[in-house]
Structure formats: C-alpha cells, structure tokens
C-alpha cells in the first residue's frame, strides 16, 4: 500500500514512520511513497530528502481557494495511487471534497485525549489546565476538526515535576510509538470502522 505523509513543520512523526518502515514495521507492502508539505522551508522536507522519499511542496497561493489547492494535491495522490493519507503535523484544514475522497483512508495524530483540548495548542492547554493525565489520539479525519472516529488513545501522566518541555517530550515519544503501529493496523486491514466506532481486529 502506498502511503502519503502530510507535514508542515519539524516532522518527528514522519521520522518515526520512516524508521519504522526501514525496520519493516509498517506492514507487508507498505511504502511511504510521498511527503506532501505546505511550507517550503519545513525541516520535515529534509528528513524526507534524506530518506529518498519524493516530496510534493504545495505552498498555498493567495488567490487560490481551499478547494483549488486541495484539487492540486488530490491529482498527485490519484496519479500515485495513494491508499492511505497520514497527517503528521499538517497545519491546514482539508476541504470537504478532499475528506470525501479519502474518507476512511486518512488518519491524524493529535497530542491530547480527544475530545479534550482540540486544536493547535493541545499540549500547552492541557498543561496550563493542570490535568493529571493527558495523552495522544490517533483518529480518522472527518470534516469537523479533531473530531473523527478514534482509532487509538494512550494516556500520558502529568507529574508535578513536569515542565511544559518535559511533557511535550513525553507526548512526542508516545506519538512516535503509536503512529507506526496505527499505520500497520491500517495496512494489514485490521481497522474496522462502524459509524463512530472503530474495532481493531486481533
Ligand atoms: C504532533 O504533536 C502531532 O500530534 C500534531 O502536530 C505535531 C507534529 O509534530 N498533530 P512533528 O512535526 O511530527 O514533529
């Protein structure tokens, strides 16, 4: 199965996926075929380049609508016959048309236990709130932001000694364990989606 990973920034989750792929841990036949990025200078692009993965950099043009922008990307995904879209820190909201075409074949990772702390400040908001447990969610992408069916959730404890930085580190470590595993389950056809409920087939 051909996989496209969408990124905007650092790309540490992309790196975890690349390394898992190198160890053969993304499932039989899984290959990261391309990295899609909306930010020309993103460090994630360097990571992709080092791994020899094709990159498609699509910087949004001012006069372009969201639909037009998404259609450009969709055309490339179709041409590459991408079977799974993995959002890994991609900072753009995708249009309804995009979600319709890749519905059930597009996943995202979010650094909190959804539905708590949606949006871009997931780690900081949880830290500032003073929660004792936060975590990581992998979910299918639907039109509403950070609200698709949950595939996997793992808790991360917030200790009294934690700082924002140490919590961030713990969350990222958890993400890097979970995301390759979620991709493997998808590639192996072991994720069954029934309405909002996700069943993982043993
Ligand atoms: C991660 O925390 C992910 O949960 C969120 O964006 C961040 C991306 O980090 N969606 P990186 O670019 O993979 O390092």
CSV table of C-alpha atoms and ligand atoms in Angstrom, one decimal:
chain,number,residue,atom,x,y,z
A,1,UNK,CA,0.0,0.0,0.0
A,2,UNK,CA,1.3,3.4,-0.9
A,3,UNK,CA,1.3,6.0,1.8
A,4,UNK,CA,1.5,9.8,1.7
A,5,UNK,CA,2.5,11.6,4.8
A,6,UNK,CA,1.4,15.3,5.1
A,7,UNK,CA,3.6,17.6,7.1
A,8,UNK,CA,4.1,21.3,7.8
A,9,UNK,CA,7.0,21.5,10.3
A,10,UNK,CA,9.5,19.5,12.2
A,11,UNK,CA,8.4,16.1,11.0
A,12,UNK,CA,9.4,14.0,14.0
A,13,UNK,CA,6.4,11.8,13.4
A,14,UNK,CA,7.4,11.4,9.8
A,15,UNK,CA,10.8,10.4,11.0
A,16,UNK,CA,9.3,7.7,13.3
A,17,UNK,CA,7.3,6.4,10.3
A,18,UNK,CA,10.4,6.4,8.1
A,19,UNK,CA,12.4,4.5,10.7
A,20,UNK,CA,9.6,2.0,11.3
A,21,UNK,CA,9.3,1.5,7.6
A,22,UNK,CA,13.0,0.8,7.4
A,23,UNK,CA,12.6,-1.9,10.0
A,24,UNK,CA,9.7,-3.4,8.1
A,25,UNK,CA,7.2,-2.4,10.8
A,26,UNK,CA,4.5,-0.7,8.7
A,27,UNK,CA,3.1,-3.9,7.4
A,28,UNK,CA,3.7,-6.0,4.3
A,29,UNK,CA,3.8,-4.0,1.2
A,30,UNK,CA,3.6,-0.6,2.9
A,31,UNK,CA,5.7,2.1,1.4
A,32,UNK,CA,5.9,5.8,2.1
A,33,UNK,CA,5.7,7.0,-1.5
A,34,UNK,CA,5.5,10.7,-0.9
A,35,UNK,CA,5.6,13.5,1.6
A,36,UNK,CA,3.2,16.4,1.0
A,37,UNK,CA,4.1,19.8,2.6
A,38,UNK,CA,2.6,23.3,2.5
A,39,UNK,CA,5.7,25.0,3.9
A,40,UNK,CA,8.7,25.2,1.6
A,41,UNK,CA,11.3,25.5,4.4
A,42,UNK,CA,9.9,22.8,6.7
A,43,UNK,CA,12.5,20.6,8.4
A,44,UNK,CA,10.3,17.6,7.6
A,45,UNK,CA,11.3,18.1,3.9
A,46,UNK,CA,15.0,17.5,4.8
A,47,UNK,CA,14.0,14.3,6.6
A,48,UNK,CA,12.1,13.1,3.5
A,49,UNK,CA,15.0,14.0,1.2
A,50,UNK,CA,17.5,12.1,3.4
A,51,UNK,CA,15.2,9.1,3.2
A,52,UNK,CA,14.9,9.4,-0.6
A,53,UNK,CA,11.2,10.0,-0.5
A,54,UNK,CA,9.5,12.1,-3.2
A,55,UNK,CA,8.3,15.4,-1.9
A,56,UNK,CA,5.4,17.5,-3.2
A,57,UNK,CA,5.6,21.0,-1.8
A,58,UNK,CA,2.4,22.9,-2.4
A,59,UNK,CA,2.6,26.4,-1.0
A,60,UNK,CA,-0.9,27.9,-0.9
A,61,UNK,CA,-1.2,30.8,-3.4
A,62,UNK,CA,-3.0,33.9,-2.1
A,63,UNK,CA,-5.8,34.0,-4.7
A,64,UNK,CA,-6.5,30.2,-4.7
A,65,UNK,CA,-9.5,28.8,-2.9
A,66,UNK,CA,-9.1,25.9,-0.4
A,67,UNK,CA,-10.9,23.6,-3.0
A,68,UNK,CA,-8.5,24.6,-5.8
A,69,UNK,CA,-5.5,24.0,-3.6
A,70,UNK,CA,-6.8,20.6,-2.5
A,71,UNK,CA,-7.6,19.5,-6.0
A,72,UNK,CA,-3.9,20.0,-7.0
A,73,UNK,CA,-2.9,17.7,-4.2
A,74,UNK,CA,-5.7,15.2,-5.0
A,75,UNK,CA,-4.5,15.0,-8.6
A,76,UNK,CA,-1.0,13.9,-7.4
A,77,UNK,CA,-2.4,11.4,-4.9
A,78,UNK,CA,-4.5,9.8,-7.6
A,79,UNK,CA,-1.7,9.6,-10.0
A,80,UNK,CA,0.5,8.0,-7.3
A,81,UNK,CA,-2.4,5.6,-6.3
A,82,UNK,CA,-2.0,6.6,-2.7
A,83,UNK,CA,-4.0,4.2,-0.5
A,84,UNK,CA,-3.5,6.0,2.9
A,85,UNK,CA,-3.1,9.6,3.8
A,86,UNK,CA,-1.3,10.1,7.1
A,87,UNK,CA,-1.5,13.6,8.5
A,88,UNK,CA,1.5,14.3,10.7
A,89,UNK,CA,1.5,17.9,11.9
A,90,UNK,CA,-0.1,19.2,8.7
A,91,UNK,CA,-1.4,22.6,9.7
A,92,UNK,CA,-4.1,23.1,7.0
A,93,UNK,CA,-7.7,22.1,7.2
A,94,UNK,CA,-8.7,20.0,4.2
A,95,UNK,CA,-11.8,20.7,2.2
A,96,UNK,CA,-15.0,18.6,2.2
A,97,UNK,CA,-14.1,17.3,-1.3
A,98,UNK,CA,-10.7,16.0,-0.1
A,99,UNK,CA,-12.2,14.4,3.0
A,100,UNK,CA,-14.9,12.8,0.8
A,101,UNK,CA,-12.4,11.2,-1.5
A,102,UNK,CA,-10.0,10.0,1.3
A,103,UNK,CA,-12.7,9.4,3.9
A,104,UNK,CA,-11.8,6.2,5.9
A,105,UNK,CA,-8.3,6.3,4.3
A,106,UNK,CA,-7.0,9.3,6.1
A,107,UNK,CA,-5.7,9.4,9.7
A,108,UNK,CA,-4.4,12.1,12.0
A,109,UNK,CA,-2.5,12.2,15.3
A,110,UNK,CA,-3.4,14.7,18.0
A,111,UNK,CA,-1.4,15.4,21.2
A,112,UNK,CA,-4.3,15.1,23.7
A,113,UNK,CA,-7.0,12.7,24.7
A,114,UNK,CA,-9.7,13.9,22.3
A,115,UNK,CA,-12.3,15.4,22.6
A,116,UNK,CA,-10.3,17.3,25.3
A,117,UNK,CA,-8.0,20.1,24.0
A,118,UNK,CA,-8.8,20.1,20.3
A,119,UNK,CA,-6.9,22.5,18.0
A,120,UNK,CA,-3.3,23.5,17.7
A,121,UNK,CA,-2.5,24.1,21.4
A,122,UNK,CA,-3.3,20.6,22.6
A,123,UNK,CA,-0.2,20.1,24.8
A,124,UNK,CA,0.0,23.6,26.3
A,125,UNK,CA,-3.7,23.9,27.1
A,126,UNK,CA,-3.7,20.6,28.9
A,127,UNK,CA,-0.6,21.6,30.8
A,128,UNK,CA,-2.0,25.0,31.7
A,129,UNK,CA,-5.3,23.5,32.8
A,130,UNK,CA,-3.4,21.4,35.3
A,131,UNK,CA,-4.7,17.9,34.2
A,132,UNK,CA,-3.0,14.9,35.8
A,133,UNK,CA,-3.4,12.8,32.7
A,134,UNK,CA,-3.3,13.8,29.0
A,135,UNK,CA,-2.3,11.7,26.1
A,136,UNK,CA,-2.3,11.0,22.4
A,137,UNK,CA,-5.1,10.2,20.0
A,138,UNK,CA,-5.0,8.7,16.5
A,139,UNK,CA,-8.2,9.2,14.6
A,140,UNK,CA,-9.8,9.1,11.2
A,141,UNK,CA,-10.2,12.5,9.6
A,142,UNK,CA,-13.7,13.9,9.0
A,143,UNK,CA,-14.9,17.4,8.2
A,144,UNK,CA,-15.0,18.6,11.8
A,145,UNK,CA,-11.6,19.4,13.2
A,146,UNK,CA,-10.1,16.8,15.5
A,147,UNK,CA,-13.4,15.0,15.7
A,148,UNK,CA,-13.2,11.9,13.6
A,149,UNK,CA,-13.6,8.3,14.9
A,150,UNK,CA,-10.9,7.3,17.4
A,151,UNK,CA,-8.6,4.5,16.4
A,152,UNK,CA,-6.2,4.6,19.3
A,153,UNK,CA,-5.7,6.5,22.5
A,154,UNK,CA,-2.9,6.3,25.1
A,155,UNK,CA,-2.6,8.2,28.3
A,156,UNK,CA,0.4,10.2,29.4
A,157,UNK,CA,0.7,11.2,33.0
A,158,UNK,CA,1.5,14.7,34.0
A,159,UNK,CA,3.8,14.6,37.1
A,160,UNK,CA,4.2,17.6,39.5
A,161,UNK,CA,7.8,17.8,38.4
A,162,UNK,CA,6.9,18.1,34.7
A,163,UNK,CA,7.5,21.3,32.8
A,164,UNK,CA,5.9,22.2,29.5
A,165,UNK,CA,9.0,20.9,27.8
A,166,UNK,CA,9.2,17.6,29.6
A,167,UNK,CA,5.5,17.0,28.9
A,168,UNK,CA,6.0,17.8,25.3
A,169,UNK,CA,8.8,15.3,25.1
A,170,UNK,CA,6.8,12.6,26.8
A,171,UNK,CA,3.8,13.2,24.4
A,172,UNK,CA,6.1,13.1,21.3
A,173,UNK,CA,7.7,9.8,22.5
A,174,UNK,CA,4.2,8.3,22.9
A,175,UNK,CA,3.2,9.6,19.4
A,176,UNK,CA,6.3,8.0,17.8
A,177,UNK,CA,5.4,4.7,19.3
A,178,UNK,CA,1.7,4.8,18.4
A,179,UNK,CA,1.7,6.2,14.8
A,180,UNK,CA,3.7,3.5,13.1
A,181,UNK,CA,1.5,0.9,15.0
A,182,UNK,CA,-1.7,2.6,13.7
A,183,UNK,CA,-0.4,2.7,10.2
A,184,UNK,CA,0.5,-1.0,10.4
A,185,UNK,CA,-3.0,-1.9,11.6
A,186,UNK,CA,-4.5,0.0,8.7
A,187,UNK,CA,-2.2,-1.6,6.1
A,188,UNK,CA,-3.0,-5.0,7.5
A,189,UNK,CA,-6.7,-4.3,7.1
A,190,UNK,CA,-7.3,-4.6,10.8
A,191,UNK,CA,-9.2,-1.4,11.5
A,192,UNK,CA,-12.9,-1.7,11.0
A,193,UNK,CA,-15.0,1.5,11.1
A,194,UNK,CA,-18.6,1.2,12.0
A,195,UNK,CA,-20.2,4.6,12.4
A,196,UNK,CA,-18.2,6.3,15.1
A,197,UNK,CA,-16.8,3.1,16.5
A,198,UNK,CA,-13.5,1.6,15.5
A,199,UNK,CA,-12.8,-2.1,16.0
A,200,UNK,CA,-9.3,-3.3,15.9
A,201,UNK,CA,-9.3,-6.9,14.6
A,202,UNK,CA,-6.9,-9.1,16.6
B,1,LIG,C1,2.5,16.4,16.8
B,1,LIG,O1,2.4,16.8,18.2
B,1,LIG,C2,1.1,16.0,16.3
B,1,LIG,O2,0.4,15.3,17.3
B,1,LIG,C3,0.4,17.3,15.9
B,1,LIG,O3,1.5,18.0,15.4
B,1,LIG,C4,2.7,17.7,15.9
B,1,LIG,C5,3.6,17.4,14.8
B,1,LIG,O4,4.9,17.2,15.2
B,1,LIG,N1,-0.7,17.0,15.0
B,1,LIG,P1,6.0,16.7,14.2
B,1,LIG,O5,6.1,17.7,13.0
B,1,LIG,O6,5.7,15.3,13.8
B,1,LIG,O7,7.3,16.7,15.0
